[in-house]
XYZ file of C-alpha atoms in Angstrom:
660
model
C 49.771 -38.590 38.225
C 53.167 -36.785 38.319
C 56.115 -37.971 36.280
C 57.844 -39.020 39.534
C 54.780 -41.032 40.495
C 54.706 -42.774 37.157
C 58.395 -43.582 37.331
C 58.016 -44.917 40.865
C 55.101 -47.122 39.870
C 56.995 -48.393 36.838
C 59.985 -49.279 39.011
C 57.725 -51.093 41.476
C 56.059 -53.063 38.686
C 59.443 -54.032 37.264
C 60.618 -55.183 40.667
C 57.468 -57.239 41.206
C 57.813 -58.754 37.745
C 61.411 -59.693 38.488
C 60.352 -61.303 41.754
C 57.553 -63.198 39.998
C 59.991 -64.410 37.360
C 62.372 -65.566 40.069
C 59.595 -67.487 41.837
C 58.383 -68.994 38.559
C 61.890 -70.188 37.785
C 61.912 -72.241 40.989
C 58.480 -73.763 40.473
C 58.083 -77.153 38.756
C 56.924 -77.225 35.133
C 53.173 -76.711 34.785
C 51.180 -79.917 34.712
C 48.873 -78.685 31.960
C 50.066 -77.702 28.518
C 49.843 -73.875 28.127
C 46.766 -74.263 25.909
C 44.800 -75.303 28.991
C 44.493 -72.279 31.240
C 41.981 -69.745 32.521
C 39.360 -68.565 29.976
C 40.128 -71.296 27.412
C 37.499 -72.684 25.044
C 37.385 -76.441 24.401
C 35.681 -78.035 21.415
C 32.138 -79.219 22.094
C 30.470 -82.527 21.217
C 33.644 -84.547 20.618
C 36.295 -86.227 22.788
C 38.512 -83.631 24.474
C 42.259 -84.312 24.437
C 44.182 -82.888 27.402
C 47.923 -83.241 27.966
C 50.913 -81.871 29.802
C 54.085 -82.737 31.720
C 54.662 -84.570 35.033
C 57.475 -86.576 36.616
C 58.198 -89.670 34.504
C 55.993 -92.591 35.425
C 53.835 -90.593 37.825
C 50.047 -90.879 37.863
C 48.032 -87.859 36.724
C 44.344 -87.268 37.500
C 42.203 -84.891 35.438
C 38.742 -83.613 36.385
C 36.432 -81.530 34.216
C 32.673 -80.911 34.022
C 31.796 -83.841 36.296
C 34.313 -86.206 34.703
C 37.418 -87.744 36.236
C 40.106 -89.674 34.341
C 43.485 -91.026 35.370
C 46.581 -91.544 33.230
C 50.336 -91.893 33.662
C 53.289 -89.835 32.451
C 55.583 -91.681 30.056
C 59.352 -91.968 30.317
C 59.787 -88.411 28.966
C 57.246 -87.011 31.424
C 54.552 -86.431 28.829
C 51.016 -87.453 29.744
C 47.795 -87.505 27.732
C 44.169 -87.979 28.729
C 40.878 -87.980 26.836
C 37.654 -86.590 28.258
C 34.189 -87.517 27.028
C 32.363 -85.158 24.650
C 30.797 -82.202 26.431
C 27.994 -79.942 25.148
C 28.430 -76.207 24.682
C 28.335 -74.228 27.872
C 30.271 -73.400 31.011
C 32.043 -71.953 32.781
C 33.809 -75.086 34.025
C 36.975 -75.814 35.970
C 39.756 -78.065 34.633
C 42.074 -79.586 37.238
C 45.173 -81.753 36.876
C 46.731 -83.449 39.899
C 50.013 -85.363 40.080
C 51.358 -86.213 43.522
C 51.432 -82.966 45.481
C 51.244 -80.821 42.355
C 47.879 -79.353 41.370
C 47.041 -77.027 38.502
C 43.589 -75.514 38.024
C 42.283 -73.674 34.954
C 39.113 -71.696 35.665
C 36.377 -70.112 33.556
C 36.649 -72.756 30.824
C 33.940 -72.605 28.165
C 32.929 -75.343 25.751
C 31.986 -74.271 22.238
C 33.531 -74.097 18.764
C 37.274 -73.532 18.318
C 38.829 -72.067 15.172
C 42.422 -71.937 13.985
C 43.006 -68.733 11.991
C 46.275 -68.920 10.101
C 48.131 -67.484 7.140
C 50.186 -64.414 6.342
C 49.742 -60.681 6.859
C 46.108 -60.378 5.811
C 45.168 -62.906 8.483
C 47.554 -61.283 10.939
C 46.232 -57.764 10.220
C 44.922 -56.545 13.592
C 41.652 -54.857 14.420
C 43.385 -51.516 14.931
C 44.443 -51.486 11.263
C 41.071 -52.558 9.861
C 38.119 -50.454 8.791
C 36.404 -48.318 11.448
C 38.899 -49.467 14.075
C 38.076 -46.971 16.817
C 34.395 -47.844 16.940
C 35.038 -51.560 16.561
C 37.474 -51.650 19.469
C 35.224 -49.573 21.723
C 32.256 -51.892 21.141
C 34.140 -55.196 21.366
C 32.692 -56.507 24.625
C 32.194 -60.142 23.602
C 32.817 -62.288 26.707
C 31.949 -65.614 25.055
C 34.493 -65.071 22.289
C 37.938 -65.978 23.612
C 41.231 -65.035 21.967
C 44.528 -66.931 21.893
C 47.560 -65.713 19.944
C 50.309 -68.201 19.146
C 53.659 -66.413 19.632
C 55.522 -65.914 16.383
C 58.366 -68.408 16.457
C 60.229 -70.371 13.813
C 61.978 -73.649 14.557
C 64.053 -76.135 12.605
C 62.484 -79.049 14.496
C 58.900 -79.562 15.683
C 58.235 -78.080 19.113
C 55.860 -79.379 21.778
C 55.175 -76.028 23.408
C 55.298 -72.306 22.674
C 58.448 -70.202 22.747
C 56.986 -67.516 25.021
C 54.106 -66.944 27.402
C 50.538 -67.353 26.127
C 47.067 -66.628 27.448
C 43.394 -66.989 26.604
C 41.518 -63.695 26.989
C 37.820 -62.810 26.613
C 37.273 -60.398 23.720
C 37.010 -56.851 25.069
C 38.132 -53.328 24.143
C 41.332 -54.059 26.070
C 42.180 -57.287 24.215
C 40.970 -57.125 20.594
C 43.186 -54.286 19.368
C 46.084 -56.479 18.230
C 44.086 -59.585 17.354
C 43.320 -60.759 13.814
C 40.446 -58.665 12.443
C 39.426 -61.386 9.967
C 39.250 -64.025 12.680
C 37.360 -61.844 15.168
C 34.783 -60.572 12.667
C 34.207 -64.103 11.394
C 33.352 -65.364 14.885
C 31.243 -62.320 15.704
C 29.177 -62.805 12.551
C 28.891 -66.569 13.026
C 27.484 -66.155 16.524
C 24.405 -64.516 15.013
C 23.292 -67.993 13.922
C 25.488 -70.312 16.030
C 24.988 -69.156 19.610
C 27.826 -71.028 21.322
C 31.127 -69.809 22.782
C 33.865 -69.288 20.210
C 37.562 -69.930 20.781
C 39.870 -68.214 18.292
C 43.491 -69.291 17.863
C 45.556 -66.890 15.764
C 48.724 -68.352 14.229
C 49.857 -65.986 11.476
C 53.057 -64.435 10.158
C 53.268 -61.652 7.587
C 55.110 -62.470 4.375
C 55.075 -66.204 5.038
C 54.991 -68.846 2.335
C 52.785 -71.922 2.551
C 55.818 -74.223 2.672
C 56.782 -72.761 6.053
C 53.419 -73.886 7.503
C 53.672 -77.495 6.317
C 55.436 -80.295 8.186
C 58.645 -81.923 6.981
C 56.834 -85.240 6.533
C 54.245 -83.661 4.231
C 56.809 -81.684 2.240
C 58.852 -84.837 1.649
C 56.072 -85.971 -0.685
C 56.439 -82.813 -2.793
C 58.596 -82.851 -5.873
C 62.030 -81.227 -5.591
C 61.970 -80.913 -1.803
C 64.410 -83.688 -0.859
C 67.661 -81.714 -1.044
C 66.364 -78.573 0.759
C 64.854 -80.747 3.497
C 68.150 -82.593 3.892
C 69.860 -79.212 4.301
C 67.275 -78.274 6.939
C 68.004 -81.471 8.867
C 71.735 -80.725 8.672
C 71.136 -77.161 9.895
C 69.789 -78.479 13.195
C 73.175 -80.070 13.968
C 75.726 -78.094 11.944
C 74.578 -74.651 10.723
C 77.938 -73.804 9.125
C 77.947 -76.957 7.015
C 74.281 -76.450 6.125
C 74.917 -72.898 4.911
C 77.787 -74.026 2.719
C 75.718 -76.892 1.297
C 72.818 -74.554 0.654
C 75.167 -72.216 -1.169
C 76.078 -74.991 -3.581
C 72.386 -75.750 -4.117
C 71.633 -72.059 -4.748
C 74.565 -71.784 -7.147
C 73.255 -74.764 -9.105
C 69.896 -72.998 -9.377
C 71.645 -69.863 -10.643
C 73.518 -71.807 -13.294
C 70.397 -73.589 -14.621
C 67.718 -70.878 -14.406
C 66.036 -69.668 -17.595
C 68.149 -66.500 -17.809
C 71.454 -68.245 -17.022
C 74.638 -67.177 -18.802
C 77.143 -70.036 -19.013
C 80.021 -69.567 -16.590
C 78.539 -66.557 -14.801
C 79.287 -66.862 -11.066
C 79.054 -63.397 -9.461
C 79.808 -64.787 -5.990
C 83.382 -65.680 -6.922
C 86.192 -63.330 -5.926
C 87.639 -63.614 -9.425
C 84.327 -62.877 -11.191
C 84.524 -60.632 -14.222
C 84.064 -56.869 -13.778
C 81.699 -56.737 -16.750
C 78.291 -55.341 -15.795
C 79.280 -54.096 -12.346
C 78.649 -50.430 -11.477
C 79.730 -48.288 -8.506
C 77.118 -48.224 -5.738
C 76.464 -45.082 -3.694
C 78.504 -44.977 -0.488
C 75.273 -44.513 1.428
C 73.830 -47.731 -0.048
C 70.193 -47.935 1.156
C 67.116 -48.527 -1.016
C 68.143 -48.814 -4.653
C 64.944 -47.022 -5.721
C 66.570 -43.848 -4.291
C 69.824 -44.094 -6.232
C 68.559 -41.976 -9.136
C 69.186 -44.900 -11.466
C 66.209 -45.086 -13.883
C 66.383 -48.866 -14.252
C 66.117 -49.271 -10.461
C 63.482 -46.604 -9.769
C 60.630 -49.118 -9.775
C 62.591 -52.349 -9.751
C 61.563 -55.511 -7.928
C 63.966 -58.392 -8.366
C 67.568 -59.327 -7.593
C 70.603 -57.070 -7.298
C 74.145 -58.277 -6.622
C 76.461 -56.284 -4.314
C 80.155 -56.823 -3.775
C 83.081 -55.309 -1.899
C 86.336 -56.409 -0.325
C 87.955 -56.204 3.094
C 91.687 -56.185 3.786
C 92.976 -58.261 6.708
C 96.370 -58.910 8.183
C 97.599 -62.467 8.682
C 96.923 -62.133 12.405
C 93.370 -60.936 11.781
C 92.635 -63.613 9.197
C 93.725 -66.341 11.608
C 91.040 -65.400 14.148
C 87.500 -66.619 14.391
C 85.138 -64.067 12.871
C 81.538 -63.097 12.172
C 80.257 -61.179 9.172
C 77.869 -58.451 10.300
C 75.478 -56.930 7.776
C 72.900 -54.241 8.416
C 69.250 -54.743 7.505
C 68.360 -56.181 4.096
C 65.089 -55.708 2.238
C 64.085 -58.411 1.871
C 66.185 -61.570 1.340
C 69.937 -61.991 1.112
C 72.275 -64.770 0.003
C 75.790 -63.981 1.136
C 79.268 -65.295 0.247
C 82.748 -64.635 1.630
C 85.643 -65.629 -0.609
C 83.207 -67.606 -2.776
C 81.774 -69.689 0.084
C 78.139 -69.250 1.112
C 77.960 -68.118 4.749
C 74.304 -67.240 5.294
C 70.858 -66.299 4.076
C 67.984 -64.615 5.873
C 64.564 -63.176 5.057
C 63.145 -59.926 6.403
C 64.443 -56.768 7.971
C 67.043 -57.010 10.683
C 70.775 -57.300 11.159
C 72.555 -60.363 9.791
C 75.326 -62.038 11.821
C 76.943 -64.928 9.979
C 79.730 -66.908 11.749
C 82.551 -67.611 9.317
C 84.167 -71.056 9.079
C 87.710 -71.336 10.407
C 90.253 -70.886 7.628
C 87.901 -69.053 5.278
C 89.523 -65.644 5.740
C 92.980 -64.951 4.379
C 95.658 -62.326 4.665
C 95.121 -59.558 2.137
C 91.925 -59.022 0.159
C 88.745 -60.937 1.056
C 85.645 -60.714 -1.116
C 82.138 -60.177 0.277
C 79.253 -60.727 -2.152
C 75.587 -60.262 -1.283
C 72.652 -61.130 -3.523
C 69.524 -59.200 -2.477
C 66.023 -60.146 -3.602
C 63.193 -57.612 -3.209
C 59.632 -58.356 -4.321
C 57.612 -55.479 -2.857
C 58.200 -51.806 -2.112
C 61.733 -50.563 -1.609
C 64.637 -52.982 -1.661
C 68.320 -53.088 -0.970
C 71.181 -53.354 1.484
C 70.952 -50.803 4.279
C 73.746 -48.300 4.591
C 76.077 -46.678 5.030
C 78.966 -48.964 4.114
C 80.344 -48.609 7.652
C 77.235 -50.406 8.942
C 78.755 -53.633 7.597
C 81.826 -55.229 9.106
C 83.835 -58.312 9.936
C 83.857 -58.790 13.713
C 86.967 -60.616 14.923
C 87.054 -62.763 18.054
C 89.365 -60.269 19.799
C 86.662 -57.605 19.397
C 88.077 -55.752 16.408
C 85.478 -54.403 14.008
C 86.830 -54.194 10.470
C 84.301 -52.157 8.526
C 83.445 -52.884 4.911
C 84.122 -49.322 3.815
C 85.915 -50.140 0.580
C 83.998 -49.178 -2.539
C 80.822 -51.216 -3.160
C 79.629 -52.275 -6.596
C 76.268 -53.510 -7.801
C 74.868 -55.451 -10.710
C 71.217 -56.003 -11.610
C 70.033 -59.573 -12.159
C 66.651 -59.259 -13.870
C 64.581 -62.336 -14.568
C 61.215 -63.891 -13.890
C 62.362 -66.774 -11.698
C 62.538 -66.370 -7.940
C 65.523 -68.030 -6.266
C 65.090 -70.843 -3.753
C 64.732 -69.690 -0.162
C 67.011 -71.094 2.507
C 65.026 -73.810 4.305
C 65.797 -72.485 7.792
C 64.365 -69.015 7.133
C 61.396 -68.171 9.315
C 58.647 -66.980 6.980
C 60.002 -68.343 3.709
C 61.639 -71.577 4.825
C 60.426 -75.153 4.992
C 58.317 -76.311 7.965
C 59.756 -73.565 10.166
C 56.419 -72.025 11.174
C 54.741 -75.406 11.369
C 57.442 -76.484 13.812
C 57.277 -73.344 15.920
C 53.569 -72.427 15.800
C 51.363 -75.327 14.624
C 53.096 -78.391 16.112
C 52.767 -76.960 19.669
C 48.966 -77.002 19.267
C 49.098 -80.797 19.341
C 45.717 -82.472 18.976
C 43.750 -79.526 20.387
C 40.133 -79.884 19.271
C 39.036 -77.627 16.410
C 35.730 -76.958 14.700
C 37.539 -75.700 11.638
C 40.611 -74.046 10.118
C 40.649 -70.649 8.363
C 43.480 -70.072 5.878
C 44.257 -66.660 4.345
C 47.594 -66.940 2.560
C 49.039 -67.022 -0.923
C 50.374 -63.548 -1.669
C 53.925 -64.758 -0.976
C 53.486 -67.716 -3.345
C 52.312 -65.737 -6.372
C 55.792 -66.014 -7.885
C 54.946 -69.674 -8.581
C 51.174 -69.694 -8.687
C 51.064 -72.786 -10.885
C 52.467 -74.904 -8.059
C 50.168 -73.607 -5.349
C 47.366 -76.186 -5.646
C 49.661 -79.101 -4.780
C 51.074 -77.212 -1.815
C 47.601 -76.284 -0.574
C 46.427 -79.898 -0.750
C 49.535 -80.923 1.150
C 48.872 -78.393 3.919
C 45.189 -79.395 4.138
C 45.973 -83.095 4.499
C 48.894 -82.415 6.828
C 46.856 -80.363 9.275
C 44.033 -82.876 9.159
C 46.474 -85.569 10.265
C 47.161 -83.430 13.322
C 43.714 -82.045 14.144
C 41.440 -84.767 12.770
C 40.632 -86.258 9.380
C 37.333 -84.411 8.946
C 38.485 -80.970 10.099
C 36.925 -78.400 7.735
C 39.099 -75.910 5.873
C 37.807 -72.447 4.938
C 39.918 -70.604 2.367
C 40.039 -66.916 1.534
C 40.558 -66.386 -2.179
C 43.125 -63.612 -2.560
C 41.714 -60.098 -2.744
C 42.431 -57.868 -5.707
C 45.668 -55.870 -5.592
C 47.231 -53.665 -8.251
C 45.989 -51.693 -11.216
C 43.446 -53.267 -13.610
C 45.044 -54.530 -16.830
C 44.415 -53.057 -20.266
C 45.065 -56.376 -22.031
C 45.046 -60.059 -21.057
C 48.251 -61.191 -19.367
C 49.577 -63.957 -17.186
C 49.156 -63.465 -13.440
C 50.602 -65.432 -10.551
C 47.919 -63.933 -8.327
C 45.222 -65.292 -10.625
C 46.894 -68.703 -10.652
C 46.856 -68.822 -6.845
C 43.182 -67.781 -6.774
C 42.251 -70.512 -9.238
C 44.226 -73.062 -7.211
C 42.285 -72.014 -4.110
C 39.018 -72.376 -6.022
C 39.882 -75.834 -7.336
C 41.128 -77.196 -4.014
C 37.999 -75.965 -2.234
C 35.723 -77.428 -4.931
C 37.242 -80.902 -4.789
C 36.595 -81.422 -1.080
C 33.145 -81.351 0.569
C 34.740 -80.312 3.879
C 36.301 -77.195 2.357
C 34.835 -73.850 1.357
C 35.945 -70.654 -0.378
C 35.283 -67.037 0.543
C 35.618 -64.774 -2.506
C 37.354 -61.477 -1.721
C 38.291 -60.213 -5.182
C 35.946 -57.217 -4.968
C 36.976 -56.033 -1.494
C 40.654 -55.599 -2.321
C 42.550 -52.345 -2.703
C 44.540 -51.502 -5.815
C 47.068 -49.561 -3.726
C 47.214 -51.627 -0.540
C 48.029 -55.312 -0.328
C 46.240 -55.269 3.040
C 42.634 -54.250 2.283
C 41.000 -52.917 5.480
C 37.435 -54.171 4.985
C 37.776 -57.282 7.120
C 34.179 -56.956 8.365
C 32.782 -58.003 5.000
C 35.370 -60.746 4.747
C 34.281 -62.021 8.158
C 30.662 -62.086 6.980
C 31.606 -64.083 3.889
C 33.640 -66.601 5.877
C 30.741 -67.048 8.282
C 28.437 -67.699 5.319
C 30.820 -70.367 4.020
C 30.954 -71.964 7.471
C 27.176 -72.051 7.759
C 26.938 -73.968 4.488
C 29.983 -76.252 4.681
C 30.196 -76.931 8.422
C 26.742 -76.367 9.869
C 24.780 -77.841 6.979
C 22.679 -74.780 6.087
C 22.351 -75.761 2.455
C 19.695 -73.155 1.790
C 22.567 -70.671 2.183
C 24.920 -70.681 -0.819
C 28.519 -70.993 0.390
C 29.746 -68.001 -1.582
C 28.817 -66.243 -4.814
C 28.116 -67.744 -8.245
C 30.435 -70.657 -8.920
C 31.613 -71.370 -12.474
C 30.906 -75.055 -13.067
C 31.716 -75.660 -16.738
C 32.379 -74.003 -20.103
C 30.695 -75.455 -23.204
C 30.870 -74.720 -26.915
C 27.521 -73.465 -28.226
C 26.473 -72.024 -31.606
C 26.953 -68.457 -30.400
C 30.401 -69.132 -28.971
C 31.094 -70.418 -25.468
C 28.624 -70.683 -22.578
C 29.875 -70.609 -18.982
C 27.377 -72.230 -16.623
C 27.235 -71.221 -12.979
C 26.000 -73.006 -9.858
C 25.091 -71.668 -6.393
C 23.396 -68.665 -7.990
C 20.975 -66.733 -5.809
C 18.260 -65.654 -8.269
C 19.885 -64.723 -11.570
C 23.242 -63.475 -12.696
C 23.702 -59.722 -12.957
C 26.428 -57.267 -13.877
C 27.127 -54.105 -11.915
C 27.718 -50.846 -13.758
C 26.681 -52.261 -17.126
C 24.237 -54.543 -18.885
C 27.110 -56.864 -19.768
C 29.785 -58.406 -17.538
C 33.410 -57.687 -18.313
C 36.663 -59.473 -17.605
C 36.023 -62.661 -19.592
C 38.803 -63.985 -21.826
C 38.862 -66.699 -24.481
C 42.252 -68.363 -24.710
C 43.986 -70.553 -27.257
C 46.557 -72.753 -25.506
C 48.262 -73.595 -28.799
C 48.909 -69.962 -29.755
C 49.314 -69.283 -26.803
C 47.131 -66.197 -26.594
C 44.065 -64.796 -24.792
C 41.649 -62.111 -25.928
C 38.885 -60.278 -24.104
C 35.440 -61.442 -25.194
C 32.085 -59.660 -25.217
C 29.715 -61.409 -22.823
C 25.932 -61.680 -22.566
C 23.902 -62.705 -19.517
C 21.576 -65.646 -20.067
C 19.867 -66.607 -16.790
C 22.506 -68.624 -14.942
C 24.849 -68.652 -17.899
C 27.225 -66.174 -19.466
C 27.600 -66.546 -23.229
C 30.874 -65.392 -24.782
C 30.931 -64.419 -28.431
C 33.243 -66.356 -30.745
C 36.452 -64.642 -31.811
C 37.410 -65.465 -35.416
C 41.079 -64.944 -34.610
C 41.115 -67.692 -31.956
C 40.422 -71.390 -31.605
C 39.650 -71.164 -27.880
C 40.574 -74.012 -25.560
C 39.745 -72.411 -22.227
C 37.997 -69.489 -20.553
C 39.411 -67.116 -17.946
C 37.564 -64.609 -15.811
C 39.112 -61.729 -13.851
C 42.568 -63.054 -14.622
C 44.883 -60.371 -13.240
C 46.510 -59.238 -10.002
C 43.937 -56.493 -9.564
C 41.103 -57.104 -12.043
C 37.717 -55.409 -12.363
C 35.072 -58.078 -11.707
C 31.472 -57.107 -12.353
C 29.550 -60.406 -12.313
C 27.199 -60.914 -9.353
C 23.983 -62.703 -8.511
C 20.761 -61.246 -7.145
C 22.135 -61.263 -3.591
C 25.071 -59.091 -4.647
C 27.610 -61.856 -4.015
C 30.449 -61.745 -6.560
C 31.610 -64.505 -8.856
C 35.264 -65.228 -8.208
C 38.123 -65.549 -10.697
C 38.522 -68.856 -12.477
C 39.981 -70.709 -15.436
C 38.017 -73.532 -17.118
C 38.669 -75.769 -20.113
C 36.071 -75.585 -22.888
C 34.191 -78.814 -23.581
C 31.851 -79.690 -26.422
C 28.167 -79.346 -25.564
C 27.781 -83.127 -25.872
C 30.123 -83.551 -22.894
C 27.400 -82.289 -20.612
C 25.036 -85.134 -21.482
């Protein structure tokens, strides 16, 4: 086709799309919620909830698979109907009728529906996974249907999606951008569970677990009251909420472990001590040729000033900042005006009366936790935009000051991926009571800064989602894959803490399971590409936990207890296929004996003993607990006869009598 032909066709398609949009704008709201449309999969063998919108008080009739039910829209126009359980199969037709309005969804299958959620490793698409070209070309799987929830954050719970959605049969044309983990899980599971599979992807890279949990559930968590109150205020008065959040953040700064009494870098009158000139180009601080910043992840303060006339200062104004990597907290004249996570321009409206004639201070705290970080440049990319259109650039000299420390600051509750309930409101709440067979959760990397608190948050999310989707809804967890260089000595690890929290939460609940991924990580890539093996492991967990195949162990060897024995400490394992084995050596490595009183951990020599691992006593320690593969990117060599790995764990040491 010639270039003119292509351009002509593109113009025609745009015109048709515009016409279709115009027609759609005049049509009444769809009767059926957007989840119920062509090619959908509904959950088999349980009551099927169906809902949508109709004129208030009007009768709605629903027919499906030989059933017919009638209901009535409430005063807000919302209607809800329940169909009887239907066995796997199809295709069927779902029809809703209200007055003269009719909506039909065709090619509906009944099978097992899965919610696949989490952060970037769940979001990672097929095209970025291992062997992508071949996988995409061979992905003709008509009974696996795909549904992607649009990425949207909201301060309040939404009833529908923020953009158009569709169910699509899995094919080379549709799988490219879909979650590789989710797709490969369903493909593997269909080898033993031959029913249609509906896959709902709701994932957001870099997201924290708090963003996926409802306000009601977070209210029960310690320390959440004030941030949640700020979130509620933000819905009605963003300017007031930003100022209130600034005071909360400042209180955190003043009471953190590394706090220096009286230090308040956001104030215009703050001391000059510790501040250094920043390059005019700004940009990633790793490129400033400053040795201390060459590999630095943490916080850096920036500040500058902008001169305004009395006439300019009297106008309404917006502070415009270029992209920040990755989170900013910003003040003007000592008042917090905004905070945002992720790349992209910042535009913060300034309260009336905040600006003044003469010098006005602008202070930006930037937090970076991965890769390059900083405030994008040059300085002229930042400005105060006045209501008369003037753009007053922040081209005065910029200064910076490092703020090292181990504590991460609180994240503004309205932020999309790092806020509170924002992704629940925008991406989970719209799913309503849609029937699920189970939930897959691959998240935690963004919570490794506070790994000790992850278990409580994970329990909260589990119980929260079960209130929405059903009390017995199974939860399948992916234990974080290895990432980073192996350690040369025992050390604390937020990644290990998150993994152990995942292990403990899965173990305490018979409707939960854990897929171990420690051995299929990548030391140099936080997004390991081997999602095929991860899909196989998740399917194995599902077969055991959900489908009752108890002859299939849910995962690899599971550390059950640690006991004192004459030789030292014995770690006993359950769910072992055959016997324990070590790869690359006669003896497993990565075991640590720890003394909580010291506190100190030391590597311990380990011997295999059937389904036990015996750790030799260390005369220098009075061990209280055992750790295994306790690092961001450990080397883990313990397997069973099937080759399945034992996952990381921490266990207290009990006396041998405690077993009796």
